PDB file of C-alpha atoms in Angstrom:
ATOM      1  CA  MET A  60       0.000   0.000   0.000  1.00 40.00           C
ATOM      2  CA  MET A  61       1.331   3.420  -0.909  1.00 39.00           C
ATOM      3  CA  LYS A  62       1.571   5.876   1.950  1.00 42.00           C
ATOM      4  CA  GLU A  63      -0.489   8.999   1.500  1.00 45.00           C
ATOM      5  CA  ILE A  64       1.679  12.101   1.268  1.00 41.00           C
ATOM      6  CA  VAL A  65       0.277  15.090   3.110  1.00 44.00           C
ATOM      7  CA  MET A  66       1.701  18.487   2.231  1.00 41.00           C
ATOM      8  CA  LYS A  67       2.415  20.613   5.277  1.00 49.00           C
ATOM      9  CA  ASP A  68       3.939  23.979   5.992  1.00 51.00           C
ATOM     10  CA  HIS A  69       7.726  23.804   5.819  1.00 55.00           C
ATOM     11  CA  PRO A  70       9.108  26.452   8.179  1.00 67.00           C
ATOM     12  CA  ARG A  71      12.805  27.057   8.775  1.00 71.00           C
ATOM     13  CA  PHE A  72      12.926  24.867  11.876  1.00 75.00           C
ATOM     14  CA  THR A  73      11.317  21.929  10.057  1.00 81.00           C
ATOM     15  CA  HIS A  74      13.777  22.313   7.185  1.00 79.00           C
ATOM     16  CA  LEU A  75      16.741  22.299   9.583  1.00 81.00           C
ATOM     17  CA  THR A  76      15.353  19.245  11.355  1.00 84.00           C
ATOM     18  CA  LEU A  77      14.936  17.438   8.035  1.00 86.00           C
ATOM     19  CA  LEU A  78      18.538  18.164   7.041  1.00 87.00           C
ATOM     20  CA  ALA A  79      19.775  17.029  10.457  1.00 87.00           C
ATOM     21  CA  ARG A  80      17.775  13.791  10.205  1.00 88.00           C
ATOM     22  CA  ALA A  81      19.191  13.119   6.754  1.00 89.00           C
ATOM     23  CA  ARG A  82      22.705  13.692   8.034  1.00 88.00           C
ATOM     24  CA  THR A  83      22.177  11.351  10.985  1.00 88.00           C
ATOM     25  CA  ALA A  84      20.792   8.642   8.707  1.00 88.00           C
ATOM     26  CA  LEU A  85      23.815   8.853   6.418  1.00 89.00           C
ATOM     27  CA  ALA A  86      26.513   9.261   9.058  1.00 86.00           C
ATOM     28  CA  SER A  87      26.877   5.551   9.828  1.00 82.00           C
ATOM     29  CA  HIS A  88      27.636   4.866   6.141  1.00 83.00           C
ATOM     30  CA  ALA A  89      30.157   7.665   5.627  1.00 76.00           C
ATOM     31  CA  GLU A  90      33.223   5.417   5.801  1.00 79.00           C
ATOM     32  CA  ALA A  91      31.805   2.993   3.254  1.00 76.00           C
ATOM     33  CA  SER A  92      31.294   5.495   0.467  1.00 81.00           C
ATOM     34  CA  ALA A  93      33.119   8.636  -0.583  1.00 83.00           C
ATOM     35  CA  ASP A  94      29.921   9.850  -2.237  1.00 85.00           C
ATOM     36  CA  ILE A  95      27.996   9.581   1.038  1.00 87.00           C
ATOM     37  CA  ALA A  96      30.778  11.395   2.887  1.00 85.00           C
ATOM     38  CA  GLU A  97      30.561  14.186   0.311  1.00 87.00           C
ATOM     39  CA  VAL A  98      26.776  14.405   0.747  1.00 88.00           C
ATOM     40  CA  ILE A  99      27.234  14.646   4.523  1.00 87.00           C
ATOM     41  CA  ALA A 100      29.729  17.479   4.049  1.00 86.00           C
ATOM     42  CA  ASP A 101      27.225  19.255   1.799  1.00 86.00           C
ATOM     43  CA  LEU A 102      24.504  18.797   4.436  1.00 88.00           C
ATOM     44  CA  ASP A 103      26.809  20.298   7.082  1.00 84.00           C
ATOM     45  CA  THR A 104      27.395  23.298   4.826  1.00 81.00           C
ATOM     46  CA  ALA A 105      23.652  23.698   4.229  1.00 82.00           C
ATOM     47  CA  ILE A 106      22.835  23.506   7.950  1.00 81.00           C
ATOM     48  CA  LEU A 107      25.471  26.107   8.817  1.00 76.00           C
ATOM     49  CA  SER A 108      24.346  28.354   5.959  1.00 74.00           C
ATOM     50  CA  ILE A 109      20.718  28.299   7.109  1.00 75.00           C
ATOM     51  CA  ASP A 110      21.868  28.895  10.689  1.00 69.00           C
ATOM     52  CA  ARG A 111      23.657  32.088   9.665  1.00 67.00           C
ATOM     53  CA  ALA A 112      20.631  33.856   8.215  1.00 67.00           C
ATOM     54  CA  PRO A 113      16.829  33.747   8.524  1.00 63.00           C
ATOM     55  CA  VAL A 114      16.821  33.024   4.777  1.00 69.00           C
ATOM     56  CA  ALA A 115      19.938  31.411   3.357  1.00 70.00           C
ATOM     57  CA  TRP A 116      19.240  32.226  -0.293  1.00 76.00           C
ATOM     58  CA  SER A 117      18.134  35.195  -2.375  1.00 82.00           C
ATOM     59  CA  ILE A 118      14.379  35.687  -2.638  1.00 84.00           C
ATOM     60  CA  PRO A 119      12.304  37.783  -5.067  1.00 88.00           C
ATOM     61  CA  VAL A 120      10.184  40.569  -3.621  1.00 92.00           C
ATOM     62  CA  TYR A 121       7.453  42.291  -5.609  1.00 93.00           C
ATOM     63  CA  LEU A 122       6.790  45.965  -4.938  1.00 94.00           C
ATOM     64  CA  ALA A 123       4.167  48.396  -6.194  1.00 93.00           C
ATOM     65  CA  THR A 124       3.698  52.127  -5.725  1.00 94.00           C
ATOM     66  CA  ILE A 125       0.273  53.678  -6.246  1.00 95.00           C
ATOM     67  CA  GLY A 126       0.205  57.423  -6.662  1.00 93.00           C
ATOM     68  CA  HIS A 127      -3.224  58.923  -5.968  1.00 92.00           C
ATOM     69  CA  GLY A 128      -4.918  62.138  -4.882  1.00 87.00           C
ATOM     70  CA  ARG A 129      -4.289  61.519  -1.193  1.00 87.00           C
ATOM     71  CA  GLY A 130      -0.625  60.682  -1.510  1.00 90.00           C
ATOM     72  CA  THR A 131       1.193  57.403  -2.127  1.00 92.00           C
ATOM     73  CA  THR A 132       0.433  53.826  -1.179  1.00 93.00           C
ATOM     74  CA  ASN A 133       3.205  51.224  -1.205  1.00 93.00           C
ATOM     75  CA  VAL A 134       2.591  47.483  -1.148  1.00 93.00           C
ATOM     76  CA  VAL A 135       4.997  44.547  -1.098  1.00 93.00           C
ATOM     77  CA  ALA A 136       4.599  40.785  -1.477  1.00 93.00           C
ATOM     78  CA  VAL A 137       6.757  37.712  -1.975  1.00 89.00           C
ATOM     79  CA  SER A 138       4.837  36.688  -5.109  1.00 91.00           C
ATOM     80  CA  TYR A 139       3.364  38.495  -8.094  1.00 92.00           C
ATOM     81  CA  GLY A 140      -0.046  37.030  -7.308  1.00 92.00           C
ATOM     82  CA  GLY A 141       0.168  38.344  -3.757  1.00 93.00           C
ATOM     83  CA  LEU A 142       1.037  41.783  -5.090  1.00 94.00           C
ATOM     84  CA  GLN A 143      -1.948  41.739  -7.416  1.00 95.00           C
ATOM     85  CA  VAL A 144      -4.268  40.877  -4.527  1.00 95.00           C
ATOM     86  CA  GLN A 145      -3.101  43.937  -2.581  1.00 95.00           C
ATOM     87  CA  VAL A 146      -3.268  46.309  -5.543  1.00 96.00           C
ATOM     88  CA  ALA A 147      -6.721  44.989  -6.466  1.00 96.00           C
ATOM     89  CA  THR A 148      -7.876  45.569  -2.887  1.00 96.00           C
ATOM     90  CA  PHE A 149      -6.892  49.228  -3.215  1.00 95.00           C
ATOM     91  CA  CYS A 150      -8.693  49.498  -6.577  1.00 96.00           C
ATOM     92  CA  ARG A 151     -11.886  47.980  -5.203  1.00 96.00           C
ATOM     93  CA  SER A 152     -11.839  50.390  -2.262  1.00 95.00           C
ATOM     94  CA  GLN A 153     -11.719  53.329  -4.719  1.00 95.00           C
ATOM     95  CA  TRP A 154     -13.946  51.804  -7.422  1.00 96.00           C
ATOM     96  CA  ALA A 155     -16.668  54.438  -6.998  1.00 94.00           C
ATOM     97  CA  GLU A 156     -14.276  57.087  -8.348  1.00 93.00           C
ATOM     98  CA  ILE A 157     -14.367  55.652 -11.887  1.00 95.00           C
ATOM     99  CA  ASN A 158     -18.191  55.595 -12.197  1.00 93.00           C
ATOM    100  CA  ASP A 159     -18.246  51.964 -13.321  1.00 94.00           C
ATOM    101  CA  SER A 160     -21.528  50.202 -12.560  1.00 95.00           C
ATOM    102  CA  ARG A 161     -19.987  46.744 -12.370  1.00 95.00           C
ATOM    103  CA  ASP A 162     -19.466  45.109  -8.980  1.00 96.00           C
ATOM    104  CA  PRO A 163     -15.661  44.962  -8.513  1.00 96.00           C
ATOM    105  CA  GLY A 164     -16.150  42.067  -6.128  1.00 95.00           C
ATOM    106  CA  GLN A 165     -17.343  39.969  -9.068  1.00 95.00           C
ATOM    107  CA  LEU A 166     -14.294  40.771 -11.228  1.00 95.00           C
ATOM    108  CA  ASP A 167     -10.935  39.046 -11.048  1.00 95.00           C
ATOM    109  CA  ASP A 168      -7.936  40.943  -9.710  1.00 95.00           C
ATOM    110  CA  ALA A 169      -6.230  41.491 -13.075  1.00 94.00           C
ATOM    111  CA  MET A 170      -9.377  43.008 -14.628  1.00 96.00           C
ATOM    112  CA  VAL A 171     -10.027  45.234 -11.601  1.00 96.00           C
ATOM    113  CA  ILE A 172      -6.483  46.616 -11.766  1.00 96.00           C
ATOM    114  CA  ARG A 173      -6.505  47.128 -15.540  1.00 95.00           C
ATOM    115  CA  ASP A 174      -9.888  48.835 -15.718  1.00 96.00           C
ATOM    116  CA  TYR A 175      -9.397  50.978 -12.614  1.00 96.00           C
ATOM    117  CA  PHE A 176      -6.169  52.564 -13.826  1.00 95.00           C
ATOM    118  CA  ASN A 177      -7.413  52.842 -17.429  1.00 94.00           C
ATOM    119  CA  LEU A 178     -10.483  54.757 -16.240  1.00 94.00           C
ATOM    120  CA  HIS A 179      -8.657  56.736 -13.551  1.00 94.00           C
ATOM    121  CA  PRO A 180      -5.574  58.195 -15.304  1.00 91.00           C
ATOM    122  CA  GLU A 181      -4.933  60.569 -12.392  1.00 93.00           C
ATOM    123  CA  ASP A 182      -3.844  57.561 -10.346  1.00 94.00           C
ATOM    124  CA  GLU A 183      -0.626  55.873 -11.370  1.00 93.00           C
ATOM    125  CA  LEU A 184       0.658  52.356 -10.742  1.00 94.00           C
ATOM    126  CA  THR A 185       4.301  51.326 -10.995  1.00 93.00           C
ATOM    127  CA  SER A 186       5.614  47.922 -10.012  1.00 92.00           C
ATOM    128  CA  ARG A 187       8.884  46.061 -10.029  1.00 91.00           C
ATOM    129  CA  MET A 188      10.608  42.958  -8.732  1.00 91.00           C
ATOM    130  CA  GLU A 189      13.800  43.033  -6.677  1.00 89.00           C
ATOM    131  CA  TRP A 190      16.004  40.287  -5.312  1.00 88.00           C
ATOM    132  CA  ILE A 191      16.872  40.410  -1.621  1.00 82.00           C
ATOM    133  CA  ASP A 192      20.146  38.704  -0.810  1.00 78.00           C
ATOM    134  CA  PRO A 193      20.675  36.943   2.536  1.00 72.00           C
ATOM    135  CA  ASP A 194      22.270  39.075   5.218  1.00 66.00           C
ATOM    136  CA  LEU A 195      24.957  36.782   6.596  1.00 61.00           C
ATOM    137  CA  GLY A 196      26.318  39.480   8.832  1.00 59.00           C
ATOM    138  CA  TYR A 197      29.954  40.406   9.419  1.00 46.00           C
ATOM    139  CA  ASP A 198      31.754  40.986  12.672  1.00 48.00           C
ATOM    140  CA  PRO A 199      35.331  42.259  12.081  1.00 45.00           C
ATOM    141  CA  GLU A 200      36.196  41.625  15.739  1.00 46.00           C
ATOM    142  CA  ARG A 201      34.640  38.147  15.650  1.00 48.00           C
ATOM    143  CA  LEU A 202      33.022  38.700  19.025  1.00 46.00           C
ATOM    144  CA  GLU A 203      31.063  35.750  20.395  1.00 46.00           C
ATOM    145  CA  ILE A 204      27.623  37.252  20.859  1.00 48.00           C
ATOM    146  CA  GLY A 205      24.779  34.797  21.137  1.00 56.00           C
ATOM    147  CA  ASN A 206      21.466  34.066  22.753  1.00 81.00           C
ATOM    148  CA  TYR A 207      19.710  31.071  24.199  1.00 86.00           C
ATOM    149  CA  VAL A 208      16.389  29.341  24.623  1.00 87.00           C
ATOM    150  CA  ALA A 209      15.407  27.642  27.876  1.00 90.00           C
ATOM    151  CA  LEU A 210      13.371  24.457  27.551  1.00 90.00           C
ATOM    152  CA  SER A 211      12.058  21.968  30.049  1.00 92.00           C
ATOM    153  CA  SER A 212      14.421  19.043  30.595  1.00 93.00           C
ATOM    154  CA  SER A 213      11.373  16.832  29.993  1.00 94.00           C
ATOM    155  CA  HIS A 214      12.147  17.223  26.293  1.00 95.00           C
ATOM    156  CA  ILE A 215      14.918  14.674  26.732  1.00 95.00           C
ATOM    157  CA  SER A 216      14.373  11.124  27.933  1.00 96.00           C
ATOM    158  CA  TRP A 217      15.654   9.563  31.130  1.00 95.00           C
ATOM    159  CA  PRO A 218      18.173   7.361  29.260  1.00 95.00           C
ATOM    160  CA  THR A 219      19.566  10.527  27.669  1.00 96.00           C
ATOM    161  CA  THR A 220      20.016  12.176  31.065  1.00 95.00           C
ATOM    162  CA  GLU A 221      21.965   9.099  32.169  1.00 95.00           C
ATOM    163  CA  ARG A 222      24.213   9.422  29.129  1.00 95.00           C
ATOM    164  CA  ILE A 223      24.738  13.108  29.903  1.00 95.00           C
ATOM    165  CA  ASP A 224      25.734  12.161  33.459  1.00 93.00           C
ATOM    166  CA  GLU A 225      28.351   9.849  31.965  1.00 94.00           C
ATOM    167  CA  TRP A 226      29.622  12.614  29.686  1.00 94.00           C
ATOM    168  CA  MET A 227      30.104  14.899  32.670  1.00 92.00           C
ATOM    169  CA  LYS A 228      32.607  12.392  34.106  1.00 92.00           C
ATOM    170  CA  VAL A 229      34.985  12.602  31.136  1.00 91.00           C
ATOM    171  CA  ASP A 230      37.171  15.354  29.752  1.00 90.00           C
ATOM    172  CA  PRO A 231      35.098  18.040  27.920  1.00 88.00           C
ATOM    173  CA  CYS A 232      36.995  17.443  24.675  1.00 88.00           C
ATOM    174  CA  GLU A 233      35.797  13.819  24.687  1.00 89.00           C
ATOM    175  CA  ARG A 234      32.101  14.703  24.901  1.00 92.00           C
ATOM    176  CA  PRO A 235      29.970  14.640  21.730  1.00 93.00           C
ATOM    177  CA  VAL A 236      28.547  18.079  22.601  1.00 93.00           C
ATOM    178  CA  SER A 237      29.833  21.143  24.407  1.00 93.00           C
ATOM    179  CA  ILE A 238      27.811  20.914  27.626  1.00 94.00           C
ATOM    180  CA  ALA A 239      27.940  22.280  31.177  1.00 92.00           C
ATOM    181  CA  ASP A 240      26.029  21.277  34.301  1.00 91.00           C
ATOM    182  CA  THR A 241      23.891  24.004  35.922  1.00 89.00           C
ATOM    183  CA  HIS A 242      22.815  21.868  38.900  1.00 85.00           C
ATOM    184  CA  TYR A 243      19.186  22.214  37.720  1.00 87.00           C
ATOM    185  CA  GLY A 244      19.953  21.047  34.185  1.00 92.00           C
ATOM    186  CA  TRP A 245      22.471  21.743  31.451  1.00 94.00           C
ATOM    187  CA  VAL A 246      23.652  24.384  28.995  1.00 94.00           C
ATOM    188  CA  VAL A 247      24.498  22.981  25.565  1.00 94.00           C
ATOM    189  CA  ALA A 248      26.091  24.754  22.587  1.00 91.00           C
ATOM    190  CA  THR A 249      23.914  24.352  19.474  1.00 89.00           C
ATOM    191  CA  ASN A 250      26.475  25.055  16.733  1.00 85.00           C
ATOM    192  CA  PRO A 251      27.273  21.834  14.834  1.00 84.00           C
ATOM    193  CA  SER A 252      30.932  22.900  14.679  1.00 80.00           C
ATOM    194  CA  SER A 253      31.085  22.310  18.452  1.00 84.00           C
ATOM    195  CA  PHE A 254      29.821  18.727  18.121  1.00 86.00           C
ATOM    196  CA  GLY A 255      32.051  15.692  18.306  1.00 85.00           C
ATOM    197  CA  ASP A 256      30.692  12.386  17.027  1.00 84.00           C
ATOM    198  CA  PHE A 257      27.135  13.012  15.776  1.00 80.00           C
ATOM    199  CA  LEU A 258      26.285   9.348  16.293  1.00 86.00           C
ATOM    200  CA  GLU A 259      26.896   9.715  20.034  1.00 91.00           C
ATOM    201  CA  ILE A 260      24.193  12.393  20.372  1.00 93.00           C
ATOM    202  CA  PRO A 261      20.795  10.856  21.255  1.00 93.00           C
ATOM    203  CA  ASP A 262      18.011  11.731  18.840  1.00 92.00           C
ATOM    204  CA  ASP A 263      15.916  13.574  21.443  1.00 95.00           C
ATOM    205  CA  LEU A 264      18.801  15.858  22.393  1.00 95.00           C
ATOM    206  CA  PHE A 265      19.750  16.327  18.734  1.00 92.00           C
ATOM    207  CA  HIS A 266      16.189  17.418  17.896  1.00 92.00           C
ATOM    208  CA  ALA A 267      16.174  19.878  20.812  1.00 93.00           C
ATOM    209  CA  LEU A 268      19.476  21.364  19.636  1.00 93.00           C
ATOM    210  CA  THR A 269      18.167  21.662  16.088  1.00 90.00           C
ATOM    211  CA  PHE A 270      15.024  23.357  17.411  1.00 88.00           C
ATOM    212  CA  ALA A 271      17.144  25.891  19.350  1.00 88.00           C
ATOM    213  CA  ARG A 272      19.291  26.597  16.292  1.00 85.00           C
ATOM    214  CA  GLY A 273      16.133  27.121  14.242  1.00 82.00           C
ATOM    215  CA  LEU A 274      15.210  29.926  16.647  1.00 82.00           C
ATOM    216  CA  GLY A 275      18.609  31.535  16.058  1.00 79.00           C
ATOM    217  CA  CYS A 276      19.944  30.511  19.480  1.00 85.00           C
ATOM    218  CA  ASN A 277      23.564  29.609  20.107  1.00 86.00           C
ATOM    219  CA  TYR A 278      22.804  27.828  23.366  1.00 90.00           C
ATOM    220  CA  LEU A 279      20.120  25.504  24.665  1.00 92.00           C
ATOM    221  CA  ILE A 280      19.344  25.545  28.374  1.00 92.00           C
ATOM    222  CA  LEU A 281      17.599  22.435  29.653  1.00 94.00           C
ATOM    223  CA  ASP A 282      16.013  23.154  33.027  1.00 90.00           C
ATOM    224  CA  ARG A 283      13.355  21.335  34.996  1.00 86.00           C
ATOM    225  CA  ASP A 284      11.429  24.565  35.651  1.00 85.00           C
ATOM    226  CA  SER A 285      11.459  25.909  32.092  1.00 87.00           C
ATOM    227  CA  SER A 286       8.589  25.807  29.617  1.00 87.00           C
ATOM    228  CA  THR A 287       7.756  23.036  27.184  1.00 89.00           C
ATOM    229  CA  THR A 288       6.903  23.347  23.496  1.00 88.00           C
ATOM    230  CA  ASP A 289       4.464  21.244  21.496  1.00 87.00           C
ATOM    231  CA  ARG A 290       7.006  21.168  18.685  1.00 87.00           C
ATOM    232  CA  LEU A 291       9.170  18.676  20.586  1.00 91.00           C
ATOM    233  CA  VAL A 292       8.367  15.384  22.275  1.00 92.00           C
ATOM    234  CA  CYS A 293       7.918  15.458  26.059  1.00 93.00           C
ATOM    235  CA  TYR A 294       9.039  12.489  28.141  1.00 93.00           C
ATOM    236  CA  GLU A 295       7.788  11.349  31.522  1.00 87.00           C
ATOM    237  CA  TRP A 296      10.514  10.437  33.983  1.00 79.00           C
TER     238      TRP A 296
END
């Protein structure tokens, strides 16, 4: 039986989680194939690139300026169709000015825009598309400035806490993550460059770290008194 595919929203966090899952699935086969190792390296680059900017690639933005008797109205959208909807909304709101007996609500957006500006030459419409490049930021002093998210430690399972306790007994450089004990939980660095062996990181902790990175946080605080999120699994201890 074929599994039904349901299309869902694909926000930044979900995309990062998907890339991280793909990397984890491939990691155990990296030594067996140079091609797989190259794919893993590409996934690492993609994850870091998305981490550095809210949008890691250039996106088109559609802009329109409407000059009219009361001044100027500017609208912007991430698609041409979205821009048309906004311009058509303006035209419908001013439809009475062109003395057209048709109901603008019964006309499609393109016709409303065309006929409104043809019959109202005093108003002027100009539109254009521009590309917005990702802002990766630049810090000439390379200062380490970051932020954190605090989550309930219930987002990791009891077996994972036992593994963390074992990590705390060894030298920090031998741990798979950069982690510190806070007595009430732990502080963990989220940047993949600080990770050791990915395969040593339990899935629940890995998902929490990916979630924190998706929020733009450099550190994850796991604390028993912090809030939970319905975007991560909660475990009962």
